[in-house]
PDB file of C-alpha atoms and ligand atoms in Angstrom:
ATOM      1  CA  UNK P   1     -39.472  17.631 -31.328  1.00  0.00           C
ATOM      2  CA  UNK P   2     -42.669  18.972 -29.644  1.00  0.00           C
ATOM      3  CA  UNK P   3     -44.857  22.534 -29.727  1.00  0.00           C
ATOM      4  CA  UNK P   4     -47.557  23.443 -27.771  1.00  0.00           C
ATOM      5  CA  UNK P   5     -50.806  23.308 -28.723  1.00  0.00           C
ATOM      6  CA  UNK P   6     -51.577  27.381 -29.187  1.00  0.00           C
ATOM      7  CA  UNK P   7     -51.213  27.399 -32.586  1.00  0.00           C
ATOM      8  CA  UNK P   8     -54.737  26.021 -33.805  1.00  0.00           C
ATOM      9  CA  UNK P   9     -57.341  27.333 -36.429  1.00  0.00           C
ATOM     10  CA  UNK P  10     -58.578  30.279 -34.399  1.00  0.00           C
ATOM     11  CA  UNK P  11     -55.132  31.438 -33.227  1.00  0.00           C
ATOM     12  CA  UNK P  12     -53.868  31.341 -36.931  1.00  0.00           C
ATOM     13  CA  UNK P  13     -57.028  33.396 -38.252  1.00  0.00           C
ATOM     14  CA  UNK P  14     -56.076  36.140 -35.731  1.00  0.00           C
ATOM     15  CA  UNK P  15     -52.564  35.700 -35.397  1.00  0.00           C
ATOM     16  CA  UNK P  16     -51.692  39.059 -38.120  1.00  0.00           C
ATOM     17  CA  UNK P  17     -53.802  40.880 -37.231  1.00  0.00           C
ATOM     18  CA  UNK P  18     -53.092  40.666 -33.333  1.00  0.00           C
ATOM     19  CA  UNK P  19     -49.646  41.204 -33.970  1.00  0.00           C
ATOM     20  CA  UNK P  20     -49.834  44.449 -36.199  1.00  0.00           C
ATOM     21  CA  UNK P  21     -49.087  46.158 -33.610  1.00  0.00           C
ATOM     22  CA  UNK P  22     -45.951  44.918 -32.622  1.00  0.00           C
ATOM     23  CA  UNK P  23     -45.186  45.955 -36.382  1.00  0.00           C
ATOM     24  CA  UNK P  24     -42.798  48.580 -36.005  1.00  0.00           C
ATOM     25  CA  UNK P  25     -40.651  45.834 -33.857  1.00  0.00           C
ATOM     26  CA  UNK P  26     -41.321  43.114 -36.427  1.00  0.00           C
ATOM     27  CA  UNK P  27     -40.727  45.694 -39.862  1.00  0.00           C
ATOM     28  CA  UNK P  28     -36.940  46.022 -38.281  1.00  0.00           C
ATOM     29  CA  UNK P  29     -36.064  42.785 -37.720  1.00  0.00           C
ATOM     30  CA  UNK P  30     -37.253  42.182 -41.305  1.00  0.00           C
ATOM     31  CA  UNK P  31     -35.279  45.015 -42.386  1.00  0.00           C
ATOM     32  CA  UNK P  32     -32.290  44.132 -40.575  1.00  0.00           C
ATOM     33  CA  UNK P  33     -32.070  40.324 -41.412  1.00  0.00           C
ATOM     34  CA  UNK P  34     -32.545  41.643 -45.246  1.00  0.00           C
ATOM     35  CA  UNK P  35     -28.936  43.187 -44.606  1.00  0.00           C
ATOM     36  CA  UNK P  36     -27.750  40.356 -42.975  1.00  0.00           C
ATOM     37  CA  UNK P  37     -28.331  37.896 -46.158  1.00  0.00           C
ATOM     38  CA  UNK P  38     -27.576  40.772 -48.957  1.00  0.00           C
ATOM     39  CA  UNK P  39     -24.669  38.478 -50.027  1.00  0.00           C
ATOM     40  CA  UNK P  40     -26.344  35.431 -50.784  1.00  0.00           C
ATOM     41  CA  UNK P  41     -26.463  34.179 -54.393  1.00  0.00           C
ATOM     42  CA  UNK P  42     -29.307  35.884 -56.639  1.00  0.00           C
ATOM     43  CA  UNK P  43     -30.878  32.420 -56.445  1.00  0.00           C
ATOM     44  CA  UNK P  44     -30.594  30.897 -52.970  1.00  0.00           C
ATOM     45  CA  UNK P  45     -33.090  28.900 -51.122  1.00  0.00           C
ATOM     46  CA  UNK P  46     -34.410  29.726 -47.878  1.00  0.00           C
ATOM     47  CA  UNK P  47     -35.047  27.384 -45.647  1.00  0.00           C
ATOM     48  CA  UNK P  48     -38.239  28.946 -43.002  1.00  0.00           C
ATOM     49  CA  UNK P  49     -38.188  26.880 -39.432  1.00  0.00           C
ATOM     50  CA  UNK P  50     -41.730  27.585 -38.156  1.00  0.00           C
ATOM     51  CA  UNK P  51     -42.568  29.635 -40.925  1.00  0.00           C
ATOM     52  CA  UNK P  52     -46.161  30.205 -39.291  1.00  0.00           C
ATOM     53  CA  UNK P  53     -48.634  32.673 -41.686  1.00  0.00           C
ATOM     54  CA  UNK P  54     -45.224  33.334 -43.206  1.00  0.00           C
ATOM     55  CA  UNK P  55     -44.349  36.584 -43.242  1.00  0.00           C
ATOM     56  CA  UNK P  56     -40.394  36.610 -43.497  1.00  0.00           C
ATOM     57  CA  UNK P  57     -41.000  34.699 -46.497  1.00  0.00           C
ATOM     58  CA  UNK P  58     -43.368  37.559 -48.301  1.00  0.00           C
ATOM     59  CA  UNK P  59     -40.834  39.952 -46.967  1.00  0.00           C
ATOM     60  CA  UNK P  60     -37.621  38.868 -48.544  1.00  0.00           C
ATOM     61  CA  UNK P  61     -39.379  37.503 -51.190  1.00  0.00           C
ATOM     62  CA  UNK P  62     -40.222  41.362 -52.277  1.00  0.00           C
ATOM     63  CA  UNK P  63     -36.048  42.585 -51.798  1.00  0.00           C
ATOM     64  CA  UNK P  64     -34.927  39.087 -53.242  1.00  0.00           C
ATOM     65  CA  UNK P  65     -36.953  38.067 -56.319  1.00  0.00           C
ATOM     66  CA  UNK P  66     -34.781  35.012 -57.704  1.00  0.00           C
ATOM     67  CA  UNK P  67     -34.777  33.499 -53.950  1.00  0.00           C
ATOM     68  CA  UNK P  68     -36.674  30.166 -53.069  1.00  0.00           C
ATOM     69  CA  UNK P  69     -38.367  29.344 -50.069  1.00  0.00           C
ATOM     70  CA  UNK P  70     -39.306  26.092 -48.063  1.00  0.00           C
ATOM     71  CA  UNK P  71     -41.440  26.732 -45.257  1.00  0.00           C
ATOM     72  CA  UNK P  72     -41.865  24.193 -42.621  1.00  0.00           C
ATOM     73  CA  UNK P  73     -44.011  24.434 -39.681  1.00  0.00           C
ATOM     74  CA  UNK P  74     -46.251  21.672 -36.888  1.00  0.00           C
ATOM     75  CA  UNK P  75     -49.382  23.569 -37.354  1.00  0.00           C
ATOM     76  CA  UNK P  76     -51.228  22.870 -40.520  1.00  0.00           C
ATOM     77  CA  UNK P  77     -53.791  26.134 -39.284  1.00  0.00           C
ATOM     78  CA  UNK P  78     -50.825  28.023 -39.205  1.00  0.00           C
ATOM     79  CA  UNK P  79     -49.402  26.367 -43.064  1.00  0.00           C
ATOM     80  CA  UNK P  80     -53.174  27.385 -44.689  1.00  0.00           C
ATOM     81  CA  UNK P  81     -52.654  30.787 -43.825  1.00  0.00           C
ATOM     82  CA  UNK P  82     -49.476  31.279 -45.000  1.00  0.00           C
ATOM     83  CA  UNK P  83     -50.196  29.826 -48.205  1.00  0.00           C
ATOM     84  CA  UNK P  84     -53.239  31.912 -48.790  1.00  0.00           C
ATOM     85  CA  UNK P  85     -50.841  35.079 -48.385  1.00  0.00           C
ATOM     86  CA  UNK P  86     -48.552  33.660 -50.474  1.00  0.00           C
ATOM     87  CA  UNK P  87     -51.262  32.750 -53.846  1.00  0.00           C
ATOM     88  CA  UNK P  88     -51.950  36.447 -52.973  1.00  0.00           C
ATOM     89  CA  UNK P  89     -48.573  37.466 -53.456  1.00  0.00           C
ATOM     90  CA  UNK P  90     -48.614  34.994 -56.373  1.00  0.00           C
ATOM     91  CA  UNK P  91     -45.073  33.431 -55.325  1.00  0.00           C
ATOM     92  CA  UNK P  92     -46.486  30.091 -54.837  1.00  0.00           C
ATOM     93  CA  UNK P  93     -44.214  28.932 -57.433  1.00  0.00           C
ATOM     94  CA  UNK P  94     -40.816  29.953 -55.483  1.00  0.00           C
ATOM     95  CA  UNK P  95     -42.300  28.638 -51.873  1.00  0.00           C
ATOM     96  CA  UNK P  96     -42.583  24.899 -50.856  1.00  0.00           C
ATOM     97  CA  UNK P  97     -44.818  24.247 -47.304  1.00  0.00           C
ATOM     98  CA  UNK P  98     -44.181  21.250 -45.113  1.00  0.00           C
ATOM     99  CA  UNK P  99     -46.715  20.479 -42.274  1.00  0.00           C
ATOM    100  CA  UNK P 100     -44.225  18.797 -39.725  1.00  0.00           C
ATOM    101  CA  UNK P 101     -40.961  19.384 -38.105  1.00  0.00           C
ATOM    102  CA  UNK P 102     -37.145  19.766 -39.536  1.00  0.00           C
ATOM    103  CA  UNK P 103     -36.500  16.127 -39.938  1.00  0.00           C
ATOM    104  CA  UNK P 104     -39.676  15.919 -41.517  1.00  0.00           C
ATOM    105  CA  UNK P 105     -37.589  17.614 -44.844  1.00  0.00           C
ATOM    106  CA  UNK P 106     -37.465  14.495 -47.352  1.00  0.00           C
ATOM    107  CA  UNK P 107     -33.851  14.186 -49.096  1.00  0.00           C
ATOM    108  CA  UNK P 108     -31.129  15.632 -48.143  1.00  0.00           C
ATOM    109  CA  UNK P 109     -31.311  19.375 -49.674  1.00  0.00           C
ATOM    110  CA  UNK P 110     -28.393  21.424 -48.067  1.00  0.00           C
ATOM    111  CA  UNK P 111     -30.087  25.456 -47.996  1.00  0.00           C
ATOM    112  CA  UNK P 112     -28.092  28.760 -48.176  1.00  0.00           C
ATOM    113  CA  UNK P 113     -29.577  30.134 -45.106  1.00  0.00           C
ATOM    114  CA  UNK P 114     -31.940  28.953 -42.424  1.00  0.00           C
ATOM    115  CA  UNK P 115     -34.251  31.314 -40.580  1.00  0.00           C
ATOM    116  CA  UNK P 116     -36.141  30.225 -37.197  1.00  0.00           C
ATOM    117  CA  UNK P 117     -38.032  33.250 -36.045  1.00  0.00           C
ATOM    118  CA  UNK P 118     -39.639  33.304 -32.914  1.00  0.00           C
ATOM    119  CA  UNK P 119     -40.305  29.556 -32.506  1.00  0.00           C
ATOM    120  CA  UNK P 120     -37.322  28.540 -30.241  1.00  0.00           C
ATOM    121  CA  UNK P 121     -38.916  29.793 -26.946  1.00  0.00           C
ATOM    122  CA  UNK P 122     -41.704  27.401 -27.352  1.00  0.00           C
ATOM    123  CA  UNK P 123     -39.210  24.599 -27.181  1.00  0.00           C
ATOM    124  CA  UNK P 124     -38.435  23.352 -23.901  1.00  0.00           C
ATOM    125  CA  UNK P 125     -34.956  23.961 -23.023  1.00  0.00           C
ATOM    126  CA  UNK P 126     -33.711  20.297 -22.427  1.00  0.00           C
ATOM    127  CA  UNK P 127     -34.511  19.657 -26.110  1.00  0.00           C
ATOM    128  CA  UNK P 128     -33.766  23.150 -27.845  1.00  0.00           C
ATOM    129  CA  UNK P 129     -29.814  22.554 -28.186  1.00  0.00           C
ATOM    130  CA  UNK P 130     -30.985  19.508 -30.801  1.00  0.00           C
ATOM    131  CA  UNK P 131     -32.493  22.089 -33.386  1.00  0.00           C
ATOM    132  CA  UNK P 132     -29.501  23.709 -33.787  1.00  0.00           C
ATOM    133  CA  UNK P 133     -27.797  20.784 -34.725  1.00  0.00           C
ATOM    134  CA  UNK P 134     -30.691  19.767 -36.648  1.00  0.00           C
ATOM    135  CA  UNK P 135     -30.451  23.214 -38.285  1.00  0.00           C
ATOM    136  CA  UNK P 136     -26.255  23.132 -38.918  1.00  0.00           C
ATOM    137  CA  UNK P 137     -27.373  19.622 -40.730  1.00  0.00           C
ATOM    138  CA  UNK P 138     -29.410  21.247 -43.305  1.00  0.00           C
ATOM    139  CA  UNK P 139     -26.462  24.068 -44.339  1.00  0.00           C
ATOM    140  CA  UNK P 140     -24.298  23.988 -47.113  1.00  0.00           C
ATOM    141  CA  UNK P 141     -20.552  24.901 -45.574  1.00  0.00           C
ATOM    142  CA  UNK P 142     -21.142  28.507 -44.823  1.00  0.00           C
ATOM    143  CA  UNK P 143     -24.809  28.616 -44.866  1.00  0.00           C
ATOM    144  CA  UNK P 144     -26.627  31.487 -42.574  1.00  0.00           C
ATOM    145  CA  UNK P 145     -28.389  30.962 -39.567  1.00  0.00           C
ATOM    146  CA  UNK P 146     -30.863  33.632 -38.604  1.00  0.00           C
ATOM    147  CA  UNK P 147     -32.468  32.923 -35.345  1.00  0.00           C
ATOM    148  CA  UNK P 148     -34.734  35.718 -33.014  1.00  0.00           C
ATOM    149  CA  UNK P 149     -36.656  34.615 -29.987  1.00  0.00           C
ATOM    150  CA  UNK P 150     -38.232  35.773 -26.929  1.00  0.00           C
ATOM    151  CA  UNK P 151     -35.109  35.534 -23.957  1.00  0.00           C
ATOM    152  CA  UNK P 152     -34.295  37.210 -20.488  1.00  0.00           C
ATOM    153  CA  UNK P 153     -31.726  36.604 -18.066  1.00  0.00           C
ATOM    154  CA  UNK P 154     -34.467  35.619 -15.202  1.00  0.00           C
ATOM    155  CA  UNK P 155     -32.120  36.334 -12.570  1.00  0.00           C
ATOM    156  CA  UNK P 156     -30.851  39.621 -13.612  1.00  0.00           C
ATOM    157  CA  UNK P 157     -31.586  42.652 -10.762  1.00  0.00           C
ATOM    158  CA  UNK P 158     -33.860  44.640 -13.151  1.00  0.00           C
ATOM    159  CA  UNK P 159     -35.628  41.578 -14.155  1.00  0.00           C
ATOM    160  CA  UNK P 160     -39.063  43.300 -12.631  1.00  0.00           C
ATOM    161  CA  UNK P 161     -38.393  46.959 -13.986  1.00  0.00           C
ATOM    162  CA  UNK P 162     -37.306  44.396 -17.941  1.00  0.00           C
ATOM    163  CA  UNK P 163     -41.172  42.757 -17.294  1.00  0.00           C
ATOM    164  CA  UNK P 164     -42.868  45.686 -16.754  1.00  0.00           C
ATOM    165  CA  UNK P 165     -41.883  47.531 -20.410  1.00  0.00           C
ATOM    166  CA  UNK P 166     -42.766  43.873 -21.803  1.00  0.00           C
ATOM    167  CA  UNK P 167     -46.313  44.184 -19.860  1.00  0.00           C
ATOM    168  CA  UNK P 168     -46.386  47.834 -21.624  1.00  0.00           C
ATOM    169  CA  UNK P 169     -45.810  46.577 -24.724  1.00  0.00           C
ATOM    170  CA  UNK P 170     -48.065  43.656 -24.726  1.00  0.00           C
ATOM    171  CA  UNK P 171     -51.318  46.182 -23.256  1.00  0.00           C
ATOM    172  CA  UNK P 172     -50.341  48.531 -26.780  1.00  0.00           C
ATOM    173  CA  UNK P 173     -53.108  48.441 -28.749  1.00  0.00           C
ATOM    174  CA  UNK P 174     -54.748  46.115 -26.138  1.00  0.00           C
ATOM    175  CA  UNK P 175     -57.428  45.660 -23.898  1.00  0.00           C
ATOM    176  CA  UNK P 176     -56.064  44.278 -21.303  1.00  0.00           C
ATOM    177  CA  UNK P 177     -52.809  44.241 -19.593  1.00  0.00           C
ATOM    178  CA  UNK P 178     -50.977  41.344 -18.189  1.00  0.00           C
ATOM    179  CA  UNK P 179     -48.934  42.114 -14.560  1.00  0.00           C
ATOM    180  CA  UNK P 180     -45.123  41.191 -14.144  1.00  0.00           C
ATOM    181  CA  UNK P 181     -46.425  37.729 -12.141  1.00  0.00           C
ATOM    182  CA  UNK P 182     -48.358  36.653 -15.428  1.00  0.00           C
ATOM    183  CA  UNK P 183     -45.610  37.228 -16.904  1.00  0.00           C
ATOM    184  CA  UNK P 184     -43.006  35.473 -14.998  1.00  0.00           C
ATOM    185  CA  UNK P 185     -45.929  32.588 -14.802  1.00  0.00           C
ATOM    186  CA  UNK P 186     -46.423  32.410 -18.533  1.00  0.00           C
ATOM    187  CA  UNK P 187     -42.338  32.189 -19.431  1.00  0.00           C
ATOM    188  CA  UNK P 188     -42.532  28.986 -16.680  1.00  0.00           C
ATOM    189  CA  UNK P 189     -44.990  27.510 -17.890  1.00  0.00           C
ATOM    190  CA  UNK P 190     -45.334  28.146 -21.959  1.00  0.00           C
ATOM    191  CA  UNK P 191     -42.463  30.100 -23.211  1.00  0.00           C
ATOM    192  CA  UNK P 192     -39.787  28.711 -21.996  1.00  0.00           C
ATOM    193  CA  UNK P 193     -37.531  31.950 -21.604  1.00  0.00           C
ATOM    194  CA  UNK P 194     -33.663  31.336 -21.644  1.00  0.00           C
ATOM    195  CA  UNK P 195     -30.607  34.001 -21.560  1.00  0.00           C
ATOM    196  CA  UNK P 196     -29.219  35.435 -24.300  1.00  0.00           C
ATOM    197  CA  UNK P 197     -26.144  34.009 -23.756  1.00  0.00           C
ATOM    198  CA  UNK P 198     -27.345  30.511 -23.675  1.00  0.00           C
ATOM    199  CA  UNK P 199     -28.962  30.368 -26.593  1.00  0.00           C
ATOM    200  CA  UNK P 200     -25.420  31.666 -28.052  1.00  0.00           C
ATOM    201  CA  UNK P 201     -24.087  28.992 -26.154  1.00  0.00           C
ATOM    202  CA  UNK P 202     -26.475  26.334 -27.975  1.00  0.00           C
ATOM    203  CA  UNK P 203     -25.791  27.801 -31.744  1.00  0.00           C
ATOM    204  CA  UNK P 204     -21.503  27.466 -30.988  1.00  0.00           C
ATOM    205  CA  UNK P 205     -21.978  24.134 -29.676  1.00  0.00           C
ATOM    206  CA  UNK P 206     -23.627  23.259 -32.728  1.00  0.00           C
ATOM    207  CA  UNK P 207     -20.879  24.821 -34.372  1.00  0.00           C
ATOM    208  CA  UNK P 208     -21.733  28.143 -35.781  1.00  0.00           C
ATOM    209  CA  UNK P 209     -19.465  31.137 -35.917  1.00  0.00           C
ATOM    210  CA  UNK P 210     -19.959  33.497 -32.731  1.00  0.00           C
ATOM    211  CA  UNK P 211     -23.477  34.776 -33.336  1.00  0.00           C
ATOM    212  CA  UNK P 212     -24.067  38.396 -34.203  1.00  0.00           C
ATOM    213  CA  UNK P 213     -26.708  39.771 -31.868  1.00  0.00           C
ATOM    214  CA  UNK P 214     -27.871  41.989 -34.273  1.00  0.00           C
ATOM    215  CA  UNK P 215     -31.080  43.122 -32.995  1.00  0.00           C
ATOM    216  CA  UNK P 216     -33.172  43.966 -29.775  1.00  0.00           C
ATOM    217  CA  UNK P 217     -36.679  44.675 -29.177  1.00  0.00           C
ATOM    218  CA  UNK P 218     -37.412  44.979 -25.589  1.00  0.00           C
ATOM    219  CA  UNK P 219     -36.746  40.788 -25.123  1.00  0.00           C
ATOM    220  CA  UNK P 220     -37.018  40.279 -28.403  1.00  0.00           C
ATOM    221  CA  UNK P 221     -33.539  38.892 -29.916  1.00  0.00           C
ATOM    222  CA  UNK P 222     -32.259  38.376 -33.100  1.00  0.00           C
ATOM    223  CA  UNK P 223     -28.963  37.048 -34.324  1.00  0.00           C
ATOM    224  CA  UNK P 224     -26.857  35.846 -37.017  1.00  0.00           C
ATOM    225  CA  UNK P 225     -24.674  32.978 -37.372  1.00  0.00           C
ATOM    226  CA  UNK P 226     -22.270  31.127 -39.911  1.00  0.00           C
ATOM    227  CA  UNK P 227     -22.501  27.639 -40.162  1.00  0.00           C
TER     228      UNK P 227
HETATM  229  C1  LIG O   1     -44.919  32.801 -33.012  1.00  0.00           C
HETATM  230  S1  LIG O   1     -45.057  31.818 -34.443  1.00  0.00           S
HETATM  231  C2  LIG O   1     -43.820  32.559 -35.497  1.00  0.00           C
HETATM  232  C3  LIG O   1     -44.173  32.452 -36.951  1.00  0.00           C
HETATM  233  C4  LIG O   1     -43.239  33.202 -37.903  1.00  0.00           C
HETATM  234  N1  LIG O   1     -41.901  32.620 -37.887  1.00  0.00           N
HETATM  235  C5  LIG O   1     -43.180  34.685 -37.573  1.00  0.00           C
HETATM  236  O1  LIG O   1     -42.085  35.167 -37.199  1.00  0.00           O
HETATM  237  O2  LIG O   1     -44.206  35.355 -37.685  1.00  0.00           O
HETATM  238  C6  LIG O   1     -44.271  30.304 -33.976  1.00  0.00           C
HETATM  239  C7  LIG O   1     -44.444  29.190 -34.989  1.00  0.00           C
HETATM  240  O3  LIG O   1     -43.525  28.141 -34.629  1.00  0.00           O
HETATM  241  C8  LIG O   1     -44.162  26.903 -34.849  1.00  0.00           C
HETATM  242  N2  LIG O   1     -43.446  25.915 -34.022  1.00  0.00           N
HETATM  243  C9  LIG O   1     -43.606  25.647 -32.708  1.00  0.00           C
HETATM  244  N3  LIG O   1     -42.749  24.684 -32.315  1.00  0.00           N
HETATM  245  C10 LIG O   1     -42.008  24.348 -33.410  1.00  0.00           C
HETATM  246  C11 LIG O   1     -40.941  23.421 -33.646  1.00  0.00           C
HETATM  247  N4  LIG O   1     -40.458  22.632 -32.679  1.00  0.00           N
HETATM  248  N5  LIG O   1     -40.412  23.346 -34.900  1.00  0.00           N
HETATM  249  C12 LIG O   1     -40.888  24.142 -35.890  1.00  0.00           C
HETATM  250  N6  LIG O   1     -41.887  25.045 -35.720  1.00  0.00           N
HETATM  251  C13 LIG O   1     -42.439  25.132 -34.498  1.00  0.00           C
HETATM  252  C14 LIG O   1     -45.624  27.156 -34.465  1.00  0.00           C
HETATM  253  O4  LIG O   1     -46.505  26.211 -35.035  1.00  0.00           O
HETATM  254  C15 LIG O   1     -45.832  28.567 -35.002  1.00  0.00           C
HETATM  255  O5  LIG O   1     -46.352  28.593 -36.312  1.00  0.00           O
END
């Protein structure tokens, strides 16, 4: 399965610290997909789908101290940083890191839940349906599918008036600000935006549970599924 190219050494150095911004978007998805696993066993194992500098992991590491965690993710710029915050955190011993993709995962390890935070986008949307069967694969009978990406409904009236709070939100904190054409340009051509309601379309035909849309930033979209 294949990734772009953005995600080398000096995108991974600045990658936190570009997004701090955005935290008060990223602090309640966090928050929110905390509640969404409270019921997992005191010792389940997490498995992170393009964990990145790993920051889901160092936050539910903190609420869930007997949980495990095996990051995987294609960028090995992305991998050093992560594991740099996690020595700091000093849970190296309950995280695992994989440079490569989900069927890179050796053996056949079944995981309690499955997160795959904003990395779907980037795959283009001929191949994305395979990940979540890929993902379904990896589940024990039950397991919990946590899933947010970037996704608009390109052809919706308000599309323009949906762009321009996105361009506000990506000039916070910023220099520069990007107009509703880069936009629309940059979904064609890098992210590969989709509706909402296909991606839910993709996790049922993979055969999860009807996904809980459980969160919304602006086009940022989180929900929760049941293998
Ligand atoms: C925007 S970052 C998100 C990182 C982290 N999950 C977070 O929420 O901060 C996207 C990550 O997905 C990884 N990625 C891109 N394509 C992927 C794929 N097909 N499978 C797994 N990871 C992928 C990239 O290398 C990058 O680290």
């Amino acid at each position: 399965m294949s990734t772009n190219d953005i995600f080398n050494s000096e995108f991974s150095r600045r990658y936190d610290a570009s997004n701090a911004r955005f935290s008060p978007i990223s602090a309640n998805l966090h928050f929110l997909m905390a509640l969404q696993l409270q019921d997992l066993p005191a010792d389940a194992h997490i498995l992170c789908v393009g964990v990145g500098t790993g920051n889901e992991v160092l936050s539910l590491a903190d609420s869930y101290p007997g949980w495990r965690f095996t990051g995987v993710d294609p960028s090995a710029d992305m991998l050093a940083v992560c594991d740099q915050k996690i020595r700091q955190a000093g849970i190296e011993h309950r995280c695992d890191l994989l440079a490569g993709y989900l069927e890179d995962i050796a053996g056949g390890e079944k995981f309690d839940a499955v997160l795959c935070l904003l990395v779907t986008h980037f795959i283009r949307q001929n191949d994305r349906g395979g990940i979540y069967h890929q993902i379904a694969a990896r589940l024990k009978t039950s397991g919990r599918l946590i899933v947010a990406e970037i996704a608009a409904d390109m052809a919706a009236d308000n599309i323009d008036d949906q762009l321009r709070r996105w361009a506000a939100l990506q000039a916070y904190g910023s220099t520069s600000a990007p107009t509703v054409e880069e936009i629309k340009q940059l979904f064609e051509e890098r992210l590969r935006v989709q509706p909402p309601a296909a991606t839910e379309a993709l996790m049922r035909d993979a055969g999860f549970s009807a996904p809980d849309h459980f969160f919304q930033s602006l086009l940022i979209h989180a929900w929760a599924a049941r293998k």
